[in-house]
Coordinates of C-alpha atoms and ligand atoms in Angstrom, one line a residue:
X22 CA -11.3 -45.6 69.9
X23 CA -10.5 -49.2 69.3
X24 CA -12.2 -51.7 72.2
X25 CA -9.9 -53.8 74.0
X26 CA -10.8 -57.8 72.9
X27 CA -11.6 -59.6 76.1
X28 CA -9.9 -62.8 75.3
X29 CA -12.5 -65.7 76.4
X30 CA -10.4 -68.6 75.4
X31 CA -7.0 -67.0 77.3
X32 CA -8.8 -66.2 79.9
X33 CA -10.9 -69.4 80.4
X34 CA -7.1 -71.0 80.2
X35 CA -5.7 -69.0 83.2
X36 CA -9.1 -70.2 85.3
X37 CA -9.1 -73.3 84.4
X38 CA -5.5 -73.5 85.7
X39 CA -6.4 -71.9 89.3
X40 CA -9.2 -74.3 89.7
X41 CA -6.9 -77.3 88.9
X42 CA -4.5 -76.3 91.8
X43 CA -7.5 -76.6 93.9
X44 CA -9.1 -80.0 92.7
X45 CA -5.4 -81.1 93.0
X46 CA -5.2 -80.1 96.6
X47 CA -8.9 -81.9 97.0
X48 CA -7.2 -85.4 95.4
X49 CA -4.1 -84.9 97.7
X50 CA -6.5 -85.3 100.2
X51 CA -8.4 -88.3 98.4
X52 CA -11.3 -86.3 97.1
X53 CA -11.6 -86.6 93.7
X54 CA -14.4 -84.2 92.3
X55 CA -17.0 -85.9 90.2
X56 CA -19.3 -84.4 88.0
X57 CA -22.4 -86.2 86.2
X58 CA -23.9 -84.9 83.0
X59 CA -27.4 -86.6 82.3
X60 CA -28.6 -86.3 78.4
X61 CA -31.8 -87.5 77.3
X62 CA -32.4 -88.0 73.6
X63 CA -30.3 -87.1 70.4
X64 CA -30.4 -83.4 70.3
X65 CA -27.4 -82.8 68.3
X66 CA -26.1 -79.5 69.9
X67 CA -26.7 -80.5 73.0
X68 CA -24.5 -83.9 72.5
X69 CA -21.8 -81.5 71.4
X70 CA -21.9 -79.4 75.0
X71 CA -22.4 -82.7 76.8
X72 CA -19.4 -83.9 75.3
X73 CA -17.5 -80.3 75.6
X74 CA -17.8 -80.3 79.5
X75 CA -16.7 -84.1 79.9
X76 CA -13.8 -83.8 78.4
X77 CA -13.2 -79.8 80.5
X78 CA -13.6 -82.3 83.5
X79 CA -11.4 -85.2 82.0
X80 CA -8.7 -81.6 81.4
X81 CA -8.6 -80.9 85.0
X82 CA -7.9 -84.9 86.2
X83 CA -11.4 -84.6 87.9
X84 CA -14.3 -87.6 88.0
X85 CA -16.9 -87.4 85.1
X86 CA -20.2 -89.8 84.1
X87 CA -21.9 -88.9 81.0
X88 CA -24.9 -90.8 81.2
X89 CA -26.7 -90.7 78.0
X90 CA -30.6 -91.9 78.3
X91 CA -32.8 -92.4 75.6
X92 CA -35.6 -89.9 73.9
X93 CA -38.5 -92.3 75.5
X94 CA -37.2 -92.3 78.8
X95 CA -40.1 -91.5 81.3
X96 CA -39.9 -88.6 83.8
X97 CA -40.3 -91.2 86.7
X98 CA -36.8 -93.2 85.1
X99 CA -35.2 -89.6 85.1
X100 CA -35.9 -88.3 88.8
X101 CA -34.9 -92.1 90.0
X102 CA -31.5 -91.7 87.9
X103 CA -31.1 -87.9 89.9
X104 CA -31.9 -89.7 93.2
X105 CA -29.2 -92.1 92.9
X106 CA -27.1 -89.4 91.8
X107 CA -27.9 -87.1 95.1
X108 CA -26.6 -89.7 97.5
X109 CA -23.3 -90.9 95.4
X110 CA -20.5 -89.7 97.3
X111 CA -18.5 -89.8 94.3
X112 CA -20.7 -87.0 92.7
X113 CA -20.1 -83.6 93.7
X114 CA -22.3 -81.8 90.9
X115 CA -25.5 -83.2 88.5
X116 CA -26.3 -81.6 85.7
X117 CA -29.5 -82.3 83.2
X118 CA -28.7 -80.8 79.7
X119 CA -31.7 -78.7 78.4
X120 CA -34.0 -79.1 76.7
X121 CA -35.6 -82.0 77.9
X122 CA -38.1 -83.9 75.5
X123 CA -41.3 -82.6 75.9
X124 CA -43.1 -85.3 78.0
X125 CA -41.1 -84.3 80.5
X126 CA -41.3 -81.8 83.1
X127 CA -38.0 -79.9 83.1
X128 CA -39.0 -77.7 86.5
X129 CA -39.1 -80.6 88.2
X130 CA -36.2 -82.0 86.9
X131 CA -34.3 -79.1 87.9
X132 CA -35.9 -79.1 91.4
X133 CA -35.5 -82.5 92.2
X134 CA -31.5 -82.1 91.8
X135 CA -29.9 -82.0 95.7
X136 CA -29.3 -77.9 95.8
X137 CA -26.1 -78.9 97.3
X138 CA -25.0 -80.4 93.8
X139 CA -26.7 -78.0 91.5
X140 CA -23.4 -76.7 89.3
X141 CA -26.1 -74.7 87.4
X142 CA -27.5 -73.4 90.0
X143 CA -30.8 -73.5 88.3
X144 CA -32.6 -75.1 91.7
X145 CA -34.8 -72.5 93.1
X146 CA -33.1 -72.3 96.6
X147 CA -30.1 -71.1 95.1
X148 CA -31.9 -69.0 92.7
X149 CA -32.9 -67.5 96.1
X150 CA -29.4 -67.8 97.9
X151 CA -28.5 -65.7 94.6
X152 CA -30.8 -63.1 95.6
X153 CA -30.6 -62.8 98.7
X154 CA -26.8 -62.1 98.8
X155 CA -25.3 -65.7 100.1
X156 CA -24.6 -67.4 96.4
X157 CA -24.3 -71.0 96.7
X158 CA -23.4 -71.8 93.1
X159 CA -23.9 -69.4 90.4
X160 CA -25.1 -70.0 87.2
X161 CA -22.4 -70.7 84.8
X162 CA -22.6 -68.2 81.9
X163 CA -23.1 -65.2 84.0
X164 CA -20.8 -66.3 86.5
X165 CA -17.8 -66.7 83.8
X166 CA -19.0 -63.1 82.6
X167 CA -18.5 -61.7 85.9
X168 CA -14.5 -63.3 85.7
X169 CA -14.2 -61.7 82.4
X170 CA -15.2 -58.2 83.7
X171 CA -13.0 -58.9 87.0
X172 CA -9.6 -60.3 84.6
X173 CA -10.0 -57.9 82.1
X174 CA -9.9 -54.9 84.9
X175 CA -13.4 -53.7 84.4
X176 CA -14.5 -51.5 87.6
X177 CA -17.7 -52.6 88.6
X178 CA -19.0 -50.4 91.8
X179 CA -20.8 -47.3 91.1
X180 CA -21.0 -48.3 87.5
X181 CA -24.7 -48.3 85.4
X182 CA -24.9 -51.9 84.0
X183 CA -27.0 -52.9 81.6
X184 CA -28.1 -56.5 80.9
X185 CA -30.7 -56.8 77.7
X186 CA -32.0 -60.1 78.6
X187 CA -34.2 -61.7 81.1
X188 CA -33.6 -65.5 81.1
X189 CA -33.2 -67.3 84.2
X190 CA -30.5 -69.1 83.2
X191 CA -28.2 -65.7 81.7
X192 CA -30.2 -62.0 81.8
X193 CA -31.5 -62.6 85.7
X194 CA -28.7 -64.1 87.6
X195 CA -26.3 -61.9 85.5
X196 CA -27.9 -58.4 86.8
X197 CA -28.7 -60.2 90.4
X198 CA -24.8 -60.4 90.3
X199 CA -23.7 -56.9 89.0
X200 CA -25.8 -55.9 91.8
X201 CA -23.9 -58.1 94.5
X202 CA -21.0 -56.6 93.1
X203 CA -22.4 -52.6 93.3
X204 CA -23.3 -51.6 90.2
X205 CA -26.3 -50.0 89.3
X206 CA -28.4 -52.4 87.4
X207 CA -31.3 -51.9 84.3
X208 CA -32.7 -54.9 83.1
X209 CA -34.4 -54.3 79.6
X210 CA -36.6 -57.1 77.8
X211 CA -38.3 -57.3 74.2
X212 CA -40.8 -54.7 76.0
X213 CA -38.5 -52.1 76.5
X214 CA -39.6 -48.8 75.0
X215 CA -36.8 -47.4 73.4
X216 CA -33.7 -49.7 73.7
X217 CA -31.2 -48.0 72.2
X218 CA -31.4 -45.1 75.2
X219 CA -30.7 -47.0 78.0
X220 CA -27.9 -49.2 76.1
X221 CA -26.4 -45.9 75.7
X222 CA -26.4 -44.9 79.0
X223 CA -24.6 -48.3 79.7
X224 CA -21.0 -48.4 81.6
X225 CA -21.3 -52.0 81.6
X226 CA -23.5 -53.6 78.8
X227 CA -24.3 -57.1 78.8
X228 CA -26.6 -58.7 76.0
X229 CA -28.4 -61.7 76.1
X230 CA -30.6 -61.9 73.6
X231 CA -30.0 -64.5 70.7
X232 CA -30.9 -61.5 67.8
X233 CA -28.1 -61.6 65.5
X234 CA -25.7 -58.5 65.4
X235 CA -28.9 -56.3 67.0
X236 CA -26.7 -53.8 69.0
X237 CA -24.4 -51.5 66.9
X238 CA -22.0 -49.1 67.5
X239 CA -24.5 -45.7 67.4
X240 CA -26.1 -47.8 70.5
X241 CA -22.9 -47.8 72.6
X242 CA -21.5 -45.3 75.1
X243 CA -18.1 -44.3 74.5
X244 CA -15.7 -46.4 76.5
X245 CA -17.8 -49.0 77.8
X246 CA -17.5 -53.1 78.1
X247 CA -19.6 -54.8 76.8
X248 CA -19.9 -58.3 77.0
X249 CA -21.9 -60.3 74.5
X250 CA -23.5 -63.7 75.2
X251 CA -25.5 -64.4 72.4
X252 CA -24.7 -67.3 70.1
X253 CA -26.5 -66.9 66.9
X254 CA -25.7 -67.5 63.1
X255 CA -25.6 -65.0 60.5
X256 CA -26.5 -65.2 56.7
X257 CA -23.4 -67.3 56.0
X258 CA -24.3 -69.4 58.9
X259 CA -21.3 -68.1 60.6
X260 CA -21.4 -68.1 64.8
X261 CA -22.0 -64.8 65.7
X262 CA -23.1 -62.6 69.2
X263 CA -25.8 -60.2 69.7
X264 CA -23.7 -57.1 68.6
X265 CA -22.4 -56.1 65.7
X266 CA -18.6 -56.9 66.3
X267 CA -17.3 -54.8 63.9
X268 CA -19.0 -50.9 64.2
X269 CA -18.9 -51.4 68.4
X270 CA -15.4 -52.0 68.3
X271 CA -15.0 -48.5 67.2
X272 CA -16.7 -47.2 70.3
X273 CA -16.4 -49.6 73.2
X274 CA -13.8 -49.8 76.1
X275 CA -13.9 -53.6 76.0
X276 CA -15.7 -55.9 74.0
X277 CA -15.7 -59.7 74.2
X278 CA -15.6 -61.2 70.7
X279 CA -18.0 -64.4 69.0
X280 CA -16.8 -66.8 69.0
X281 CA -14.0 -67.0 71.8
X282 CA -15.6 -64.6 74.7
X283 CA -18.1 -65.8 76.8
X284 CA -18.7 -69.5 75.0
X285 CA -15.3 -70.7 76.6
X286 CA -16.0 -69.5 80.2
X287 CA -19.4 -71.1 80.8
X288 CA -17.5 -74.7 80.9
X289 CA -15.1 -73.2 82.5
X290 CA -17.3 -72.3 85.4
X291 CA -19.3 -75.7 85.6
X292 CA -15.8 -77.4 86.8
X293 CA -14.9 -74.1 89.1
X294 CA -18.5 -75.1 90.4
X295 CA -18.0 -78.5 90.8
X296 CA -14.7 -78.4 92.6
X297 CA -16.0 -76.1 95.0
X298 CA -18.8 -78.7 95.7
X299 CA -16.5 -80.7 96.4
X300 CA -14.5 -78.3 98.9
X301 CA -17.8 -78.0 100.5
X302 CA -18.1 -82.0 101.2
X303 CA -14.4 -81.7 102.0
X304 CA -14.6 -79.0 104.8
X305 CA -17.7 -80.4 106.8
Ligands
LIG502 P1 -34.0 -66.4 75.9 O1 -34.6 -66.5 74.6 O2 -34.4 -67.3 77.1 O3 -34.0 -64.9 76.4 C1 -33.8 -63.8 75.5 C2 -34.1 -62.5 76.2 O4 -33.9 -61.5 75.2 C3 -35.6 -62.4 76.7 O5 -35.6 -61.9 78.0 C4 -36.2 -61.4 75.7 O6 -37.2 -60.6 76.2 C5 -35.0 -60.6 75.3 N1 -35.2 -60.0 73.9 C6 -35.6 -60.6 72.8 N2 -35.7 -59.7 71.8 C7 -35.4 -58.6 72.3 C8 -35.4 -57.3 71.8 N3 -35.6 -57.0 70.5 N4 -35.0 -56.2 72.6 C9 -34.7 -56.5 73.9 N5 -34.7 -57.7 74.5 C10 -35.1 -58.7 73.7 O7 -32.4 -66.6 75.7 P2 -31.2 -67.0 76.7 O8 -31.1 -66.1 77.8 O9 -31.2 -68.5 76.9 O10 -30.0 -66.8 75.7 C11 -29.7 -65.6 75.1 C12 -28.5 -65.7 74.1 O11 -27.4 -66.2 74.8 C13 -28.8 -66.8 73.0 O12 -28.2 -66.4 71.8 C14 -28.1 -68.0 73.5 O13 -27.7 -68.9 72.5 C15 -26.9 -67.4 74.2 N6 -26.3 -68.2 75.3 C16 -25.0 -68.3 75.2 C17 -24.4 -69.1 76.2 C18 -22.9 -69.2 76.2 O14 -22.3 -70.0 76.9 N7 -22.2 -68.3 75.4 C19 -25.1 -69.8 77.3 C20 -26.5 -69.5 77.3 C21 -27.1 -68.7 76.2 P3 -38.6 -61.1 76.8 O15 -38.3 -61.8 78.1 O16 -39.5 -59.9 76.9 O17 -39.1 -62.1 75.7

């Protein structure tokens, strides 16, 4: 069997374009929706996906500040800058790009963002509205890697899903999700006795791990997707996922390649988030 490629950048495309028709229909009405990504310090890869989701907003014709704060800023300077940002009406979403420098405390950074702007959806009162059934904003990655499943045609009800991963910001909210949508969900961790067994049991197999090519063919059932978030180098320093493209292909259903799979749909689903902020503000 060869896997069907789940096109991420095609697919993050034909999103982008139905969430545009709706931040138009906000600006016909005067709403324009605004997001604001806060950076603090040089971080190199972090400038890049600071400077990646400005210009997704500036794509869709919606509002964007990219405000860029020194290393030494204090944690006091930071939660002031988020405060003014809660009560701008022109700002419909606040994001803090992680990591944070040290001195600072990024759990109350996170917490001190209004849960009604949250685009990450990292605050724990949505982390709670997430479990609970009544999502409020859903973390990006996982949320794009639900749309991938549901445009690609991937039944999810009834099906065993598999998500190797933990995070709170991918492995958690993704199985809380494939649970909201009736799968059967395994979480498995670095302490899982005997990975390759319950991988292989998968219908629906999610990794996110950040171990370079870990999951190979031999550890996937016949026919099933698998979507792989992990963004890792290999020996050539060449961008590449937690499984080993190449052998799984032989054996999956679907498989979502690296790059050009998940790494275009998490954007994509910061400005779906932010423009349904902005609906939010709009319908009250
Ligand atoms: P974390 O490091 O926070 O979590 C990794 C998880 O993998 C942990 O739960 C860990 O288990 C588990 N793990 C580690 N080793 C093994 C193992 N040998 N067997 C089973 N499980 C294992 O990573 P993130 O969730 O932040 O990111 C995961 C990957 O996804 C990374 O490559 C990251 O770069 C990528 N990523 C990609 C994004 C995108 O947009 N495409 C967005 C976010 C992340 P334990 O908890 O026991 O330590």
């Amino acid at each position: 069997m060869t896997a069907r490629i789940i096109d991420g950048k095609t697919i993050a495309q034909e999103v982008r374009a139905e969430w545009k028709l709706r931040a138009d229909a906000l600006k016909a009405r005067g709403i324009t929706p605004g997001l604001a990504v806060i950076i603090v310090g040089e971080d190199a890869a972090s400038k890049v996906y600071v400077a990646n989701k400005v210009k997704a907003c500036a794509e869709l014709g919606l509002h964007s500040e990219h405000i860029a704060l020194p290393a030494d800023t204090s944690e006091a300077a930071l939660l002031a800058k988020i405060a003014e940002l809660n009560s701008d009406k022109k700002i419909h979403g606040i994001l803090v790009q992680l990591p944070v420098p040290k001195h600072i405390n990024s759990e109350k950074v996170l917490n001190a963002i209004s849960p009604d702007k949250d685009v990450d959806g990292f605050h724990p009162l949505n982390v709670g509205a997430l479990s609970t059934g009544n999502m409020r904003f859903a973390p990006c990655t996982p949320y794009g890697c639900m749309k991938l499943l549901e445009k690609a045609g991937v039944s999810i009800e009834g099906k065993h899903a598999v998500v190797v991963g933990r995070s709170n910001i991918v492995g958690k909210p993704m199985a809380m999700m494939l649970l909201q949508a009736n799968a059967t969900v395994t979480i498995c961790t670095s302490k899982t006795v005997n990975l390759a067994k319950f991988t292989r049991d998968a219908d629906i197999l999610v990794l996110a791990i950040g171990r370079t090519k870990m999951i190979t063919g031999d550890m996937i059932k016949p026919g099933a997707a698998v979507i792989d978030v992990g963004m890792n180098r290999d020996e050539h320093g060449k961008l590449c996922g937690d499984v080993d493209f190449n052998s799984a292909k032989e054996v999956a259903g679907w498989i979502t390649p690296v790059p050009g799979g998940v790494g275009p749909m998490t954007i994509t689903m910061l400005v779906a988030n932010t423009v349904q902020s902005a609906e939010r503000v709009a319908g009250k």
